[in-house]
């Protein structure tokens, strides 16, 4: 069984100074790390790439030319016989499952970001849609989040962790102070 860590919308340094310790530890423990875009800075990509055993990522709508030069808009890969795709934006939640079936017909699991809201549904064609939320910018969510997936069983498990410092109510983000 392969353990995957799903991340998205880190927005560093705009929403946090650095990745929380819990995220770094989860990267070290995972067999595969996936990031669904909105990095903001290249340094975060460098940290994740240097620590991950196997890494896949895409750029998001807030990422500049430097990140777009290193990351694709869509990433595709196989793990344990399952076909994965990663994209940052999937559009509005309404009819998302049907749209993604049309756009990703040969995919078992689609990982996406953008909303900062965890999402776990199955499309009419049987594709699993997962959004891990954000480990640094909770927006209107109760906690910052990331997602752990055990791919052989294609079962996702959420790992939600509270901020390690004070939640900045004005910026509505999780503190990454250690």
C-alpha atoms as one frame of an Amber mdcrd trajectory, in Angstrom:
protein
   0.000   0.000   0.000   1.287   3.450  -0.926   0.706   6.394   1.370   0.092
   9.707  -0.336   0.042  13.192   1.167  -2.205  15.684  -0.617  -1.607  19.419
  -0.228  -2.922  22.544  -1.932  -3.143  26.284  -1.501  -0.122  26.834   0.726
   0.113  30.529  -0.303   3.529  31.055   1.279   4.563  33.727   2.249   1.242
  35.507   1.645  -0.764  33.459   4.183   1.977  31.839   6.280   5.709  32.301
   6.739   6.523  28.630   6.153   5.015  25.169   6.122   3.872  23.959   9.554
   5.979  21.292  11.243   3.078  18.811  10.940   3.172  19.215   7.145   6.937
  18.703   6.977   6.632  15.556   9.092   3.802  14.276   6.887   5.965  14.900
   3.784   8.768  12.866   5.329   6.372  10.002   6.138   4.603   9.835   2.764
   5.588   7.659  -0.182   4.124  10.221  -2.606   3.476  13.945  -2.119   1.005
  15.811  -4.332   0.464  19.593  -4.352  -2.529  20.990  -6.256  -1.220  24.517
  -6.788  -1.182  28.045  -5.367   2.303  27.843  -3.932   3.146  31.553  -4.407
   6.900  31.103  -3.852   9.454  28.774  -5.411  11.133  28.105  -2.044   8.138
  26.041  -0.888   8.327  23.934  -4.049  12.058  23.435  -3.435  11.444  22.317
   0.168   8.756  19.831  -0.795  10.711  18.447  -3.761  13.819  17.996  -1.610
  11.952  16.111   1.137   9.473  14.052  -0.893  10.344  10.510  -1.936   8.134
  10.982  -5.011   6.487  14.269  -5.953   3.792  15.544  -8.340   2.490  19.091
  -8.484   0.777  21.708 -10.608   0.658  25.482 -10.660  -2.370  27.449  -9.493
  -4.015  30.703 -10.491  -1.884  32.700  -8.009   1.440  31.255  -9.172   3.786
  33.357 -11.278   5.986  32.608 -14.274   8.764  31.069 -12.160   6.458  28.331
 -10.842   4.660  27.904 -14.165   8.025  27.243 -15.788   8.626  24.308 -13.419
   5.126  22.869 -12.989   2.416  21.780 -15.419  -1.211  22.885 -15.393  -2.264
  19.217 -15.183  -0.173  16.339 -13.827  -0.954  12.672 -14.450   0.621   9.629
 -12.820  -0.103   6.068 -11.723   0.220   4.633  -8.223  -0.632   1.046  -7.315
  -2.518   0.560 -10.563  -4.695   3.655 -10.066  -4.646   6.555 -12.527  -4.332
   9.980 -10.891  -4.663  13.499 -12.250  -3.975  16.805 -10.508  -5.312  20.245
 -11.448  -5.714  23.415  -9.435  -9.170  24.616 -10.462 -12.268  22.601 -11.321
 -14.789  25.441 -11.412 -17.986  25.784  -9.435 -19.106  22.966  -7.142 -22.415
  22.668  -9.022 -22.136  19.810 -11.539 -18.404  19.427 -10.773 -18.595  15.639
 -10.858 -20.167  15.541 -14.323 -17.706  18.119 -15.735 -14.696  16.247 -14.363
 -15.967  12.956 -15.830 -15.964  14.665 -19.237 -12.520  16.245 -18.780 -10.761
  13.270 -17.149 -12.384  10.119 -18.586  -9.362   7.866 -17.960  -8.754   8.914
 -14.336  -9.509   7.001 -11.139  -8.765   9.870  -8.749  -8.632  13.632  -9.399
  -6.886  15.871  -6.873  -7.646  19.587  -6.985  -7.385  22.749  -4.906  -8.406
  26.402  -5.183 -11.339  26.529  -2.740  -9.381  25.715   0.456 -12.343  23.490
   1.337 -11.937  19.736   1.731 -13.902  17.761  -0.823 -14.391  14.030  -1.214
 -16.971  12.791  -3.697 -17.354  10.135  -6.362 -18.478  11.054  -9.865 -21.226
   9.214 -11.784 -18.457   7.376 -13.698 -16.790   6.311 -10.433 -13.853   8.751
 -10.320 -12.925   9.970  -6.822 -12.570  13.766  -6.454 -10.394  15.001  -3.581
  -9.505  18.486  -2.411  -7.213  18.505   0.641  -8.069  22.073   1.662  -5.135
  24.182   2.847  -2.564  23.540   5.582  -1.882  27.278   5.965  -5.035  29.224
   5.038  -8.262  27.863   6.477 -10.477  30.659   5.127 -13.957  29.898   6.516
 -13.056  26.353   7.578 -12.642  25.406  11.251  -9.040  24.179  10.824  -6.210
  24.048   8.373  -6.132  20.716   6.544  -4.157  18.288   4.458  -5.186  14.838
   3.297  -3.588  11.415   3.544  -4.594   8.766   1.013  -3.824   5.084   1.114
  -3.894   4.412  -2.610  -4.210   0.633  -2.767  -7.616   0.818  -1.150  -8.354
   4.194  -2.775  -9.618   5.330   0.609  -8.850   8.870   1.695  -8.261   9.774
   5.302  -8.377  13.389   6.389  -5.729  14.623   8.717  -6.833  17.901  10.186
  -4.558  19.683  12.558  -5.102  22.852  14.572  -2.795  25.765  14.027   0.293
  25.640  16.207  -0.144  29.253  17.154  -2.895  31.844  17.159  -5.384  31.930
  14.310  -5.123  35.387  12.760  -8.811  36.346  12.571  -8.090  39.440  10.476
  -6.303  37.445   7.778  -8.382  34.311   8.520  -5.299  32.138   8.282  -3.492
  29.593  10.410  -0.282  30.598  12.098   2.764  28.561  11.198   4.831  29.695
  14.128   6.641  26.814  15.768
